[in-house]
Amino acid sequence: MVFTRGKVYKNHLNLQKKNKGFSQPTEDCTCGCEARNLNLIQEFQPYEKSILDLQEIINLLAEINPFPVVIICLESTQILFKNKLVENPVFDQIIPDFLANSDLWHQLTSNLQNGDLISNWAIEIKKSNKESFTAKISGKLVNYENKLAALLVFTDVNTVMGTTEEKPESGNLTFETGDIWLSSSPAPLHLMERALAATSNGIVLTDANQPHNPIIYVNQGFETMTGYSAHEVIGQNCRFLQGNETDQPGLEVLRSALQKQKECHVIVKNFRKDGTPFWNELYIAPVFDAYGQLTNFIGVQNDITQHLQALETLREQEEQYRRIVETAREGIWLLNGDNETTFVNQQMAAMLGYTVEEMIGATLFSFMDAEELETAQEQLSRRRQGIHEKHDFKFRCKDGSDLWAIISCAPLLDDEGNYVGALGMVTNINGRKQAEAALQESKARLDGILNSLEVVIWSIAADTFDTLYLNPAVVQVYGRAVCEFHDNPNLWCEVIHPEDQQWVSQTIQPLLLTGSQEIEYRILRPDGEVRWLSNRSHVIYDNVGKPIRIEGIATDITERKNMEERLVHHAFYDDLTGLPNRVLFMDKLTQAITQIKEYPDELFAVLILDLDRFKVVNDSLSHLVGDQLLVSFAQRLQSCLRPEDTFARLGGDEFTILLSHIKSIDDATRIAEKIHQVLKSPFNLSGYEVFTTASIGIALGTNEYVQAADLLRDADTALYSAKEQGKAWHIVFDQTMYDRAVALLQLETDLRWAIARQELRVVYQPIVSVATGKITGFEALVRWQHPERGLISPAEFIPVAEETGLIIQIGQFVLRESCQQLKRWHSDFPQFQYLSINVNLSGKQFSQPCLVEEIEQLLQEFELDASSIKLEITESAIMASPEQAATILQQLKTLGIKLCIDDFGTGYSSLAYLHCFPIDVLKIDRSFTKRIDRDGEQLAIVRAIVTLARNLGMSVVAEGVETVNQLVQLRLLECDQAQGYLFSTALSDDKISLLLASKLGS
């Protein structure tokens, strides 16, 4: 699109000139974000007049092309648009001749598709009279009617601009626009385009006749403002600038204006290409052609972000100043040239007992006694001379009482230096005045008290340090006579310990500024004894705030310091080994974490060590020998470490090491291997030769750690993993260890709540006769319906229950539920009195001393035949303690309970023991059953188990039967019973009831 008229220059310059005053802040800039657009539009009303000329600019866009213009589809070379000049007989062969030159057309389209602009290409074109002429082509790639096309403008370079009297001969390729003959001179053709390119405002032109008003032109100002290049935005709707901020009030106004084809002026929040937001003052106007049809919308953008920020900053500053004035503890008093009160803050009014309204307009003299009037007149006279002062003054309060205050006064002058008033900062010093009076009254009494004290009371001049007062206690504390300090003002510094002299001298200036101070330092007595002093100092000022005296109390705190030193050592070091304790180690570790934040390349590592089988030494050789082992262990490990490493005892037999400045984790593992090596030699303790090893967990310190406790936790997690591997092992922490520990902890917590909230359910899987297919009983299985995670597999939570001991509660719950449900089925279905139920017993539940009594009580409570209960116990639980297991099994057998060995063949059972146990049923594990129809070895194992059971007088149940072929093989092997998905999955009690009911009718 080419712009050739100069009106844009006028409007643009007007807008820029008026924008120069826009940075002047207004008082009302406290509105919220939602109302901000309205306020800003009100502030921009002075620019509306210049924006009203935009329609003129848009009308020019429709008529400013005085040359042949054509839009050609790149793919089909179809002419999609042409202006009337192309149809002129003089030019009607321009386009066909141009398209006939395939090389030229190919070169032009190639450049356009590469993102290049075609500007003033000179080409030779034949006219209709076969004569040739040189023309210029300017072109740009556009999206027209949803087609990729080239917009081309042809100009004649052989002619020049002139009047109608200078018209060239008819053979020349020129054309008339009004009474002016335009040639190919680039100045008028690109005048407006250069103007718009030069403006800092963003200019956007959209096509109103295409869906979503796609952009067809943006100027350089738009690209600079938004960060988007023209080729990135051509064809898009401007709404991409809004990001996610699509519900702004200004956008509703903008959408309404576009729909009604009207001008609008809004302020919206936009986002640049890099994502940074900016506030955009946007003017939109419709463009109509000569027939009144809407063709385009033109938009002018102005970035006003800095102005808004300036307004907001000013508002915040004004609010901050207001808060400071209103909350100041000092009174603030403002007088005009006639000494009338024009402002006081609430604190000032409260000091005098008035309200702010009562004081406004009253003269300064209204708040003082007659005796103070003369002093006030003198002080005001100095104000008129431009003198700043600070002095004490006595005011009269509303209730007639006196208010002593320190006034800091400053004159207020106009631009010519004339006095126009005064500003005073007033501080209440009634308390100080009262204290001074009381001090004078009690001076004699205090002198006697001070002379009897054991602490040193002193007073020195603030400028020369000459001693003004010193009580006799100085002899006992300093070991020097009072006169020595009077004779030598420097003695106060000379008696300070040389190591403390510099920093004590540096506290004098802060003391003079703050007025009080308390420090602790050492002194040297004449006999060389070092003593600690606590010195509390206070500065006395004169009426103008100048320090005149420094007074203080020096207390001998030597005994307290010695006690603190002993307490610190006890607090940070282990009494037994002398090593740093947990507190000191955590402090060192925190320092290491802080340092690695500043120097990421400085790695460190934490090792946690735990003595293997230390409890055996304690229990067998006494705690005294155990303590000796800990001390010897600590001494021996010192040889493995560097001086900069920290070796600490956390407690018991647990130690930790902080390895500083390592290059990689390999340095830490080498230390661990060295520790294993030095522990191979025995310890000689009280005549005993003791061998010990250590398990070590290692965690590498990186800048990802924030808390020392997190790093220690990870090292401890690695230690736990090392102990699981066996003795004398070390493992480096990785994230999977932590994730697993956290997951197990969460699962344990959820499982405890599951038991309390009764989230556990018992389901029942039918056990059928292999020969007849009839149901003979059920196996009770526990399920966990988690409220958030859904159904959790027993394989996931049963191991956690085993480890935490929760399996005992779960087992008791399943056993009770199973007995109760079996009783209900026997009552509801008398025909199925033969049904039995199998309940699994865990190893921990099996070892409970009261197990037999609990089962006997359940049988009595639910009036069940003991033979209808079958308890399933794993081989591992039985073989953990065969003798004890035989006793418990025999007791259960005496009750009449049927006993089953679950998952037979997967544990470590001994066939020599098997015939000694009163076992009734062997259950073949599903790992054997699932392959008996295709694996000869598995089939042989199952055959052997069936044969073994038959010879021992036991029945056999095959688990995990899923196919007919497996059932056929089991039938051929004369297996007694089976269970698995071939028959049924584990079902809830109500579904089992429906199943039994259906069997009655069959």
Coordinates of C-alpha atoms in Angstrom, one line a residue, residues 351-642:
M351 CA 0.5 16.6 72.1
L352 CA -1.4 19.9 72.9
G353 CA -4.7 18.3 73.6
Y354 CA -6.5 19.9 70.6
T355 CA -8.1 18.6 67.5
V356 CA -6.5 19.4 64.1
E357 CA -9.6 21.5 63.2
E358 CA -9.2 23.6 66.4
M359 CA -5.6 24.4 65.6
I360 CA -6.0 25.3 61.9
G361 CA -6.0 29.1 61.5
A362 CA -4.8 29.8 65.1
T363 CA -1.6 31.7 65.5
L364 CA 1.5 30.2 67.1
F365 CA 1.1 32.6 70.1
S366 CA -2.2 31.0 71.0
F367 CA -0.4 28.0 72.4
M368 CA 2.1 29.6 74.8
D369 CA 2.3 31.5 78.0
A370 CA 3.1 35.2 78.2
E371 CA 6.6 34.4 79.4
E372 CA 7.4 32.4 76.2
L373 CA 6.1 35.1 73.8
E374 CA 9.3 37.1 73.8
T375 CA 11.4 34.0 73.1
A376 CA 9.0 33.0 70.4
Q377 CA 9.3 36.5 68.7
E378 CA 13.1 36.3 68.7
Q379 CA 13.0 32.8 67.2
L380 CA 10.5 33.9 64.5
S381 CA 12.7 36.9 63.7
R382 CA 15.6 34.5 63.0
R383 CA 13.3 32.4 60.8
R384 CA 12.6 35.5 58.7
Q385 CA 16.4 35.8 58.3
G386 CA 16.5 32.3 56.8
I387 CA 18.1 30.7 59.9
H388 CA 17.4 27.0 60.7
E389 CA 17.4 26.2 64.5
K390 CA 16.7 23.4 66.9
H391 CA 15.9 24.3 70.5
D392 CA 13.8 23.5 73.5
F393 CA 10.5 25.3 73.9
K394 CA 7.6 25.2 76.4
F395 CA 4.0 25.2 75.0
R396 CA 0.7 25.5 76.9
C397 CA -1.7 22.6 76.4
K398 CA -5.4 23.0 76.1
D399 CA -5.9 21.7 79.7
G400 CA -3.4 24.3 81.0
S401 CA -0.4 22.0 81.5
D402 CA 3.0 22.5 80.0
L403 CA 4.5 20.7 77.1
W404 CA 8.3 20.8 76.8
A405 CA 9.4 20.0 73.3
I406 CA 12.4 20.1 71.0
I407 CA 11.6 22.2 67.9
S408 CA 13.5 21.8 64.7
C409 CA 12.6 24.9 62.7
A410 CA 13.1 25.7 59.0
P411 CA 12.1 28.9 57.2
L412 CA 10.0 28.6 54.0
L413 CA 10.9 31.0 51.2
D414 CA 9.3 31.7 47.8
D415 CA 11.2 31.8 44.5
E416 CA 12.4 35.3 45.1
G417 CA 13.7 34.4 48.6
N418 CA 10.9 36.1 50.5
Y419 CA 9.8 34.6 53.8
V420 CA 6.4 32.9 53.5
G421 CA 6.2 30.8 56.6
A422 CA 8.0 28.2 58.7
L423 CA 8.0 24.4 59.2
G424 CA 8.6 22.9 62.6
M425 CA 9.3 19.3 63.7
V426 CA 8.2 19.0 67.4
T427 CA 9.3 16.3 69.7
N428 CA 7.8 15.8 73.2
I429 CA 10.6 16.0 75.9
N430 CA 8.4 16.3 79.0
G431 CA 9.8 13.1 80.2
R432 CA 13.3 14.2 79.8
K433 CA 12.6 17.5 81.5
Q434 CA 11.0 15.8 84.4
A435 CA 14.0 13.4 84.6
E436 CA 16.4 16.3 84.7
A437 CA 14.6 17.9 87.5
A438 CA 14.4 14.6 89.4
L439 CA 18.1 14.1 88.8
Q440 CA 19.0 17.5 90.3
E441 CA 16.8 16.7 93.4
S442 CA 18.4 13.3 94.0
K443 CA 22.0 14.1 93.0
A444 CA 23.3 14.1 96.6
R445 CA 21.6 10.9 97.4
L446 CA 22.8 9.2 94.2
D447 CA 26.4 10.2 94.9
G448 CA 26.3 8.1 98.0
I449 CA 24.8 5.2 96.2
L450 CA 27.2 5.4 93.2
N451 CA 30.2 5.3 95.5
S452 CA 29.0 2.1 97.2
L453 CA 28.4 0.2 94.0
E454 CA 30.7 -2.6 92.7
V455 CA 30.2 -1.6 89.1
V456 CA 32.2 1.3 87.5
I457 CA 30.1 4.4 87.0
W458 CA 31.9 6.9 84.7
S459 CA 31.3 10.1 82.8
I460 CA 33.7 11.6 80.2
A461 CA 33.6 14.7 77.9
A462 CA 32.3 13.8 74.5
D463 CA 35.0 15.8 72.7
T464 CA 38.2 15.3 74.7
F465 CA 37.4 12.2 76.7
D466 CA 38.5 13.9 79.8
T467 CA 37.2 12.1 82.9
L468 CA 34.4 14.0 84.6
Y469 CA 33.3 11.5 87.1
L470 CA 34.5 8.0 88.2
N471 CA 33.4 6.1 91.3
P472 CA 35.8 4.1 93.5
A473 CA 34.8 0.7 92.0
V474 CA 37.3 1.3 89.2
V475 CA 40.1 0.2 91.6
Q476 CA 38.6 -3.2 92.1
V477 CA 37.7 -3.7 88.4
Y478 CA 40.5 -2.0 86.5
G479 CA 43.2 -2.4 89.2
R480 CA 44.0 1.4 88.9
A481 CA 43.4 4.4 91.0
V482 CA 40.7 7.0 90.1
C483 CA 43.3 9.7 89.7
E484 CA 45.1 7.8 86.8
F485 CA 42.0 8.3 84.6
H486 CA 41.7 11.9 85.5
D487 CA 45.4 12.5 84.7
N488 CA 45.5 10.5 81.4
P489 CA 42.3 10.8 79.1
N490 CA 43.8 8.2 76.8
L491 CA 44.0 5.6 79.5
W492 CA 40.4 4.4 78.7
C493 CA 41.7 3.2 75.4
E494 CA 45.1 2.0 76.6
V495 CA 43.7 -0.5 79.1
I496 CA 41.6 -2.3 76.4
H497 CA 43.0 -5.6 75.2
P498 CA 45.1 -5.1 72.0
E499 CA 42.8 -7.5 70.1
D500 CA 39.7 -5.4 70.9
Q501 CA 41.1 -1.9 70.7
Q502 CA 40.3 -1.3 67.0
W503 CA 36.7 -2.4 66.9
V504 CA 35.9 -0.7 70.3
S505 CA 37.3 2.6 68.9
Q506 CA 35.0 2.1 65.8
T507 CA 31.9 2.1 68.1
I508 CA 32.4 5.7 69.3
Q509 CA 31.0 7.4 66.3
P510 CA 27.8 5.2 66.2
L511 CA 27.4 5.9 69.9
L512 CA 27.4 9.7 69.3
L513 CA 24.9 9.2 66.6
T514 CA 22.5 6.9 68.3
G515 CA 22.9 8.2 71.9
S516 CA 23.2 4.8 73.6
Q517 CA 25.2 1.6 73.3
E518 CA 26.1 -1.6 75.1
I519 CA 29.2 -3.5 74.2
E520 CA 31.4 -6.2 75.7
Y521 CA 35.2 -6.3 75.5
R522 CA 38.3 -7.3 77.3
I523 CA 40.7 -5.2 79.4
L524 CA 44.2 -5.8 80.7
R525 CA 44.9 -5.1 84.4
P526 CA 48.4 -3.9 85.4
D527 CA 49.2 -7.4 86.7
G528 CA 48.4 -8.9 83.2
E529 CA 45.1 -10.4 84.1
V530 CA 42.5 -10.3 81.4
R531 CA 39.0 -9.4 82.4
W532 CA 35.7 -9.1 80.5
L533 CA 33.6 -5.9 80.8
S534 CA 30.1 -5.1 79.8
N535 CA 29.9 -1.3 79.1
R536 CA 26.6 0.4 78.7
S537 CA 27.0 4.0 77.5
H538 CA 24.7 7.0 77.1
V539 CA 25.3 10.3 75.4
I540 CA 24.2 13.6 76.9
Y541 CA 23.4 16.4 74.4
D542 CA 23.1 20.2 74.9
N543 CA 20.1 22.3 73.8
V544 CA 21.2 22.3 70.2
G545 CA 21.7 18.6 70.0
K546 CA 25.5 18.6 70.4
P547 CA 27.0 15.7 72.4
I548 CA 28.6 17.1 75.6
R549 CA 29.1 14.0 77.8
I550 CA 29.2 10.3 77.6
E551 CA 28.2 8.4 80.7
G552 CA 28.1 4.7 81.4
I553 CA 28.3 1.7 83.6
A554 CA 31.1 -0.9 83.3
T555 CA 30.4 -4.3 84.8
D556 CA 32.9 -7.0 85.3
I557 CA 31.4 -10.1 83.5
T558 CA 34.5 -12.3 83.6
E559 CA 32.8 -15.1 85.5
R560 CA 29.8 -15.0 83.3
K561 CA 32.0 -15.2 80.2
N562 CA 33.9 -18.2 81.5
M563 CA 30.6 -20.0 82.3
E564 CA 29.3 -19.1 78.8
E565 CA 32.4 -20.6 77.2
R566 CA 31.9 -23.8 79.2
L567 CA 28.2 -23.9 78.2
V568 CA 29.0 -23.3 74.6
H569 CA 31.4 -26.2 74.5
H570 CA 28.8 -28.4 76.2
A571 CA 26.2 -27.2 73.7
F572 CA 28.2 -27.8 70.6
Y573 CA 30.4 -30.8 71.5
D574 CA 29.8 -34.4 72.4
D575 CA 30.8 -35.1 76.0
L576 CA 31.9 -38.7 75.3
T577 CA 34.0 -38.4 72.2
G578 CA 34.8 -34.7 72.2
L579 CA 33.5 -34.5 68.6
P580 CA 31.1 -31.7 67.4
N581 CA 27.5 -32.7 68.2
R582 CA 24.4 -32.5 66.0
V583 CA 23.9 -28.8 66.7
L584 CA 27.3 -27.7 65.6
F585 CA 27.3 -30.1 62.6
M586 CA 24.0 -28.7 61.4
D587 CA 25.4 -25.2 61.7
K588 CA 28.5 -26.2 59.6
L589 CA 26.3 -27.9 57.1
T590 CA 24.1 -24.8 56.8
Q591 CA 27.2 -22.7 56.1
A592 CA 28.3 -25.1 53.4
I593 CA 24.9 -24.9 51.7
T594 CA 25.1 -21.1 51.9
Q595 CA 28.6 -21.1 50.4
I596 CA 27.7 -23.3 47.5
K597 CA 24.9 -20.9 46.5
E598 CA 27.6 -18.3 45.9
Y599 CA 30.2 -20.7 44.5
P600 CA 28.3 -23.5 42.7
D601 CA 31.6 -25.2 41.7
E602 CA 32.5 -25.8 45.3
L603 CA 31.1 -29.3 46.0
F604 CA 30.8 -31.0 49.3
A605 CA 29.4 -34.3 50.6
V606 CA 27.8 -35.6 53.8
L607 CA 28.5 -39.2 55.1
I608 CA 26.3 -40.8 57.8
L609 CA 27.9 -43.8 59.5
D610 CA 26.2 -46.4 61.7
L611 CA 28.2 -49.1 63.5
D612 CA 27.0 -52.6 62.5
R613 CA 26.0 -54.8 65.4
F614 CA 26.9 -52.2 68.0
K615 CA 23.9 -53.3 70.1
V616 CA 25.6 -56.7 70.4
V617 CA 28.7 -55.2 72.0
N618 CA 26.6 -53.1 74.4
D619 CA 24.4 -56.1 75.4
S620 CA 27.2 -58.6 75.7
L621 CA 30.3 -56.6 76.9
S622 CA 28.5 -53.8 78.8
H623 CA 27.8 -50.2 78.0
L624 CA 31.2 -49.2 79.3
V625 CA 32.9 -51.2 76.6
G626 CA 30.4 -49.8 74.1
D627 CA 31.4 -46.3 75.1
Q628 CA 35.1 -47.2 74.7
L629 CA 34.4 -48.5 71.2
L630 CA 32.7 -45.3 70.3
V631 CA 35.7 -43.2 71.5
S632 CA 38.2 -45.5 69.7
F633 CA 36.1 -45.5 66.6
A634 CA 36.1 -41.7 66.6
Q635 CA 39.8 -41.5 67.1
R636 CA 40.5 -44.0 64.4
L637 CA 38.4 -42.3 61.8
Q638 CA 40.2 -39.0 62.3
S639 CA 43.1 -40.5 60.3
C640 CA 40.9 -40.8 57.2
L641 CA 39.9 -37.1 57.2
R642 CA 41.4 -33.8 56.3

